[in-house]
Amino acid sequence: MSISTTSSRVPSLKSVAIGAAVALLGGIAIKTIASGACANDKCFLSKAADAGSTEIAASKLAQSKSSHPEVKQFADAMLTRHTQMAEELKQLASSRQIELSDQPGARHQAQIDKLSRLDGQPFDKEYAASIGVAAHKDAVKLFRDASQKASDPDIKAFATKTLSALQHHLDMANALQAALAKQTATR
């Protein structure tokens, strides 16, 4: 008795198309996750809360671990402003029945844990680089995207309003990082 195996070994056009679609959608999903882009307003709110809680936790740490007055001043400003932003964000999310965490996510908690093992000048440099500059670059991108793409007009307005403050924080962080680098170079 002869059994034909040709059909089981040669994929049908339908299975090839399905496989290609799965690969394409999987690639898009991975690219979206890797780039930090949000596909919806809830994602934005969650990522914004994570970024804000990270700024707050790291800035509290800077108040006790920093040895530089400018770093402490920057941390105080970040703590004050990001606490205000977190409250506004929480109210906005609550009005949409979305619950947000007030704790940093795992990736950001790892940054805070790394910072907590440092003191003095090494702490100052890492805080300025990772929380001051890098985190604010990410936040500016997140809020810029939401200010353009959010579907909820109130979320879009919040992102737009907050974006200028975050850009100002990034400018402050760049200046702080430059001042720390200059101080290190003169020693």
GROMACS .gro file of C-alpha atoms in nm:
model
  187
    1MET     CA    1   0.000   0.000   0.000
    2SER     CA    2   0.143   0.332  -0.104
    3ILE     CA    3   0.099   0.636   0.119
    4SER     CA    4   0.149   0.974  -0.035
    5THR     CA    5   0.367   1.202   0.179
    6THR     CA    6   0.396   1.484  -0.067
    7SER     CA    7   0.113   1.688   0.082
    8SER     CA    8   0.250   1.663   0.435
    9ARG     CA    9   0.601   1.763   0.332
   10VAL     CA   10   0.517   2.050   0.101
   11PRO     CA   11   0.342   2.330   0.286
   12SER     CA   12   0.025   2.459   0.133
   13LEU     CA   13  -0.003   2.818   0.022
   14LYS     CA   14  -0.247   2.876   0.308
   15SER     CA   15  -0.003   2.748   0.574
   16VAL     CA   16   0.280   2.955   0.427
   17ALA     CA   17   0.060   3.266   0.436
   18ILE     CA   18  -0.044   3.197   0.796
   19GLY     CA   19   0.319   3.139   0.898
   20ALA     CA   20   0.427   3.462   0.730
   21ALA     CA   21   0.147   3.656   0.900
   22VAL     CA   22   0.240   3.515   1.241
   23ALA     CA   23   0.607   3.599   1.185
   24LEU     CA   24   0.522   3.952   1.071
   25LEU     CA   25   0.290   4.022   1.363
   26GLY     CA   26   0.537   3.866   1.605
   27GLY     CA   27   0.813   4.087   1.465
   28ILE     CA   28   0.597   4.397   1.498
   29ALA     CA   29   0.507   4.307   1.856
   30ILE     CA   30   0.871   4.245   1.948
   31LYS     CA   31   0.980   4.570   1.781
   32THR     CA   32   0.704   4.761   1.964
   33ILE     CA   33   0.802   4.613   2.299
   34ALA     CA   34   1.173   4.665   2.238
   35SER     CA   35   1.125   5.026   2.131
   36GLY     CA   36   0.910   5.104   2.433
   37ALA     CA   37   0.629   5.227   2.210
   38CYS     CA   38   0.275   5.197   2.336
   39ALA     CA   39  -0.009   5.068   2.126
   40ASN     CA   40  -0.281   5.219   2.348
   41ASP     CA   41  -0.355   5.480   2.611
   42LYS     CA   42  -0.350   5.230   2.899
   43CYS     CA   43   0.004   5.128   2.805
   44PHE     CA   44   0.110   5.494   2.806
   45LEU     CA   45  -0.042   5.551   3.150
   46SER     CA   46   0.133   5.244   3.287
   47LYS     CA   47   0.473   5.335   3.141
   48ALA     CA   48   0.435   5.696   3.256
   49ALA     CA   49   0.358   5.579   3.610
   50ASP     CA   50   0.661   5.348   3.604
   51ALA     CA   51   0.887   5.629   3.484
   52GLY     CA   52   0.754   5.870   3.744
   53SER     CA   53   0.786   5.627   4.034
   54THR     CA   54   1.142   5.555   3.925
   55GLU     CA   55   1.228   5.927   3.929
   56ILE     CA   56   1.073   5.962   4.275
   57ALA     CA   57   1.250   5.659   4.425
   58ALA     CA   58   1.587   5.748   4.274
   59SER     CA   59   1.559   6.112   4.377
   60LYS     CA   60   1.481   6.013   4.737
   61LEU     CA   61   1.794   5.801   4.726
   62ALA     CA   62   1.994   6.095   4.588
   63GLN     CA   63   1.891   6.310   4.882
   64SER     CA   64   2.081   6.079   5.117
   65LYS     CA   65   2.357   5.936   4.895
   66SER     CA   66   2.475   6.234   4.694
   67SER     CA   67   2.784   6.429   4.792
   68HIS     CA   68   2.722   6.715   4.549
   69PRO     CA   69   2.495   7.013   4.623
   70GLU     CA   70   2.384   7.045   4.259
   71VAL     CA   71   2.282   6.679   4.250
   72LYS     CA   72   2.082   6.724   4.570
   73GLN     CA   73   1.917   7.036   4.426
   74PHE     CA   74   1.829   6.848   4.105
   75ALA     CA   75   1.695   6.554   4.309
   76ASP     CA   76   1.479   6.787   4.519
   77ALA     CA   77   1.334   6.944   4.203
   78MET     CA   78   1.268   6.601   4.048
   79LEU     CA   79   1.108   6.472   4.365
   80THR     CA   80   0.873   6.771   4.389
   81ARG     CA   81   0.775   6.787   4.024
   82HIS     CA   82   0.746   6.411   3.960
   83THR     CA   83   0.534   6.369   4.274
   84GLN     CA   84   0.296   6.634   4.136
   85MET     CA   85   0.292   6.464   3.794
   86ALA     CA   86   0.228   6.126   3.957
   87GLU     CA   87  -0.077   6.265   4.136
   88GLU     CA   88  -0.216   6.414   3.815
   89LEU     CA   89  -0.149   6.090   3.631
   90LYS     CA   90  -0.314   5.883   3.904
   91GLN     CA   91  -0.628   6.101   3.893
   92LEU     CA   92  -0.642   6.080   3.514
   93ALA     CA   93  -0.609   5.701   3.521
   94SER     CA   94  -0.858   5.665   3.803
   95SER     CA   95  -1.118   5.861   3.608
   96ARG     CA   96  -1.083   5.590   3.342
   97GLN     CA   97  -1.099   5.304   3.594
   98ILE     CA   98  -0.731   5.222   3.536
   99GLU     CA   99  -0.523   5.135   3.839
  100LEU     CA  100  -0.156   5.229   3.827
  101SER     CA  101   0.131   5.103   4.037
  102ASP     CA  102   0.323   5.357   4.242
  103GLN     CA  103   0.631   5.132   4.245
  104PRO     CA  104   0.900   5.109   3.977
  105GLY     CA  105   0.884   4.808   3.747
  106ALA     CA  106   1.149   4.535   3.760
  107ARG     CA  107   1.383   4.697   3.506
  108HIS     CA  108   1.375   5.031   3.682
  109GLN     CA  109   1.401   4.871   4.026
  110ALA     CA  110   1.727   4.712   3.908
  111GLN     CA  111   1.857   5.064   3.826
  112ILE     CA  112   1.760   5.186   4.171
  113ASP     CA  113   1.922   4.884   4.334
  114LYS     CA  114   2.242   4.959   4.141
  115LEU     CA  115   2.231   5.320   4.258
  116SER     CA  116   2.174   5.215   4.618
  117ARG     CA  117   2.509   5.035   4.618
  118LEU     CA  118   2.693   5.356   4.528
  119ASP     CA  119   2.788   5.660   4.734
  120GLY     CA  120   2.940   6.002   4.675
  121GLN     CA  121   3.087   6.086   4.337
  122PRO     CA  122   3.018   5.744   4.176
  123PHE     CA  123   2.655   5.777   4.285
  124ASP     CA  124   2.632   6.132   4.150
  125LYS     CA  125   2.767   6.035   3.807
  126GLU     CA  126   2.540   5.730   3.775
  127TYR     CA  127   2.231   5.915   3.899
  128ALA     CA  128   2.291   6.202   3.656
  129ALA     CA  129   2.350   5.964   3.365
  130SER     CA  130   2.086   5.697   3.420
  131ILE     CA  131   1.807   5.881   3.600
  132GLY     CA  132   1.877   6.237   3.496
  133VAL     CA  133   1.963   6.203   3.129
  134ALA     CA  134   1.870   5.854   3.005
  135ALA     CA  135   1.541   5.824   3.193
  136HIS     CA  136   1.432   6.171   3.084
  137LYS     CA  137   1.520   6.097   2.719
  138ASP     CA  138   1.294   5.791   2.743
  139ALA     CA  139   1.020   5.991   2.914
  140VAL     CA  140   1.035   6.270   2.656
  141LYS     CA  141   0.995   6.013   2.378
  142LEU     CA  142   0.709   5.838   2.559
  143PHE     CA  143   0.522   6.162   2.623
  144ARG     CA  144   0.591   6.300   2.275
  145ASP     CA  145   0.444   5.985   2.121
  146ALA     CA  146   0.137   6.004   2.346
  147SER     CA  147   0.093   6.375   2.273
  148GLN     CA  148   0.064   6.284   1.906
  149LYS     CA  149  -0.101   5.940   1.913
  150ALA     CA  150  -0.318   5.905   2.224
  151SER     CA  151  -0.680   5.841   2.137
  152ASP     CA  152  -0.823   5.988   2.460
  153PRO     CA  153  -0.819   6.371   2.434
  154ASP     CA  154  -0.753   6.414   2.808
  155ILE     CA  155  -0.458   6.176   2.798
  156LYS     CA  156  -0.325   6.352   2.489
  157ALA     CA  157  -0.361   6.689   2.667
  158PHE     CA  158  -0.184   6.557   2.979
  159ALA     CA  159   0.103   6.421   2.769
  160THR     CA  160   0.132   6.748   2.578
  161LYS     CA  161   0.125   6.960   2.893
  162THR     CA  162   0.380   6.742   3.073
  163LEU     CA  163   0.615   6.710   2.777
  164SER     CA  164   0.757   7.062   2.815
  165ALA     CA  165   0.837   7.000   3.183
  166LEU     CA  166   1.010   6.672   3.099
  167GLN     CA  167   1.213   6.841   2.826
  168HIS     CA  168   1.316   7.105   3.082
  169HIS     CA  169   1.418   6.825   3.323
  170LEU     CA  170   1.627   6.669   3.046
  171ASP     CA  171   1.798   7.004   2.984
  172MET     CA  172   1.867   7.034   3.358
  173ALA     CA  173   2.004   6.679   3.367
  174ASN     CA  174   2.234   6.743   3.071
  175ALA     CA  175   2.369   7.055   3.244
  176LEU     CA  176   2.417   6.860   3.568
  177GLN     CA  177   2.600   6.580   3.391
  178ALA     CA  178   2.827   6.833   3.218
  179ALA     CA  179   2.901   7.007   3.550
  180LEU     CA  180   2.991   6.674   3.711
  181ALA     CA  181   3.216   6.583   3.419
  182LYS     CA  182   3.388   6.921   3.438
  183GLN     CA  183   3.438   6.883   3.812
  184THR     CA  184   3.592   6.537   3.761
  185ALA     CA  185   3.822   6.669   3.487
  186THR     CA  186   3.957   6.950   3.708
  187ARG     CA  187   4.049   6.716   3.992
   0.00000   0.00000   0.00000
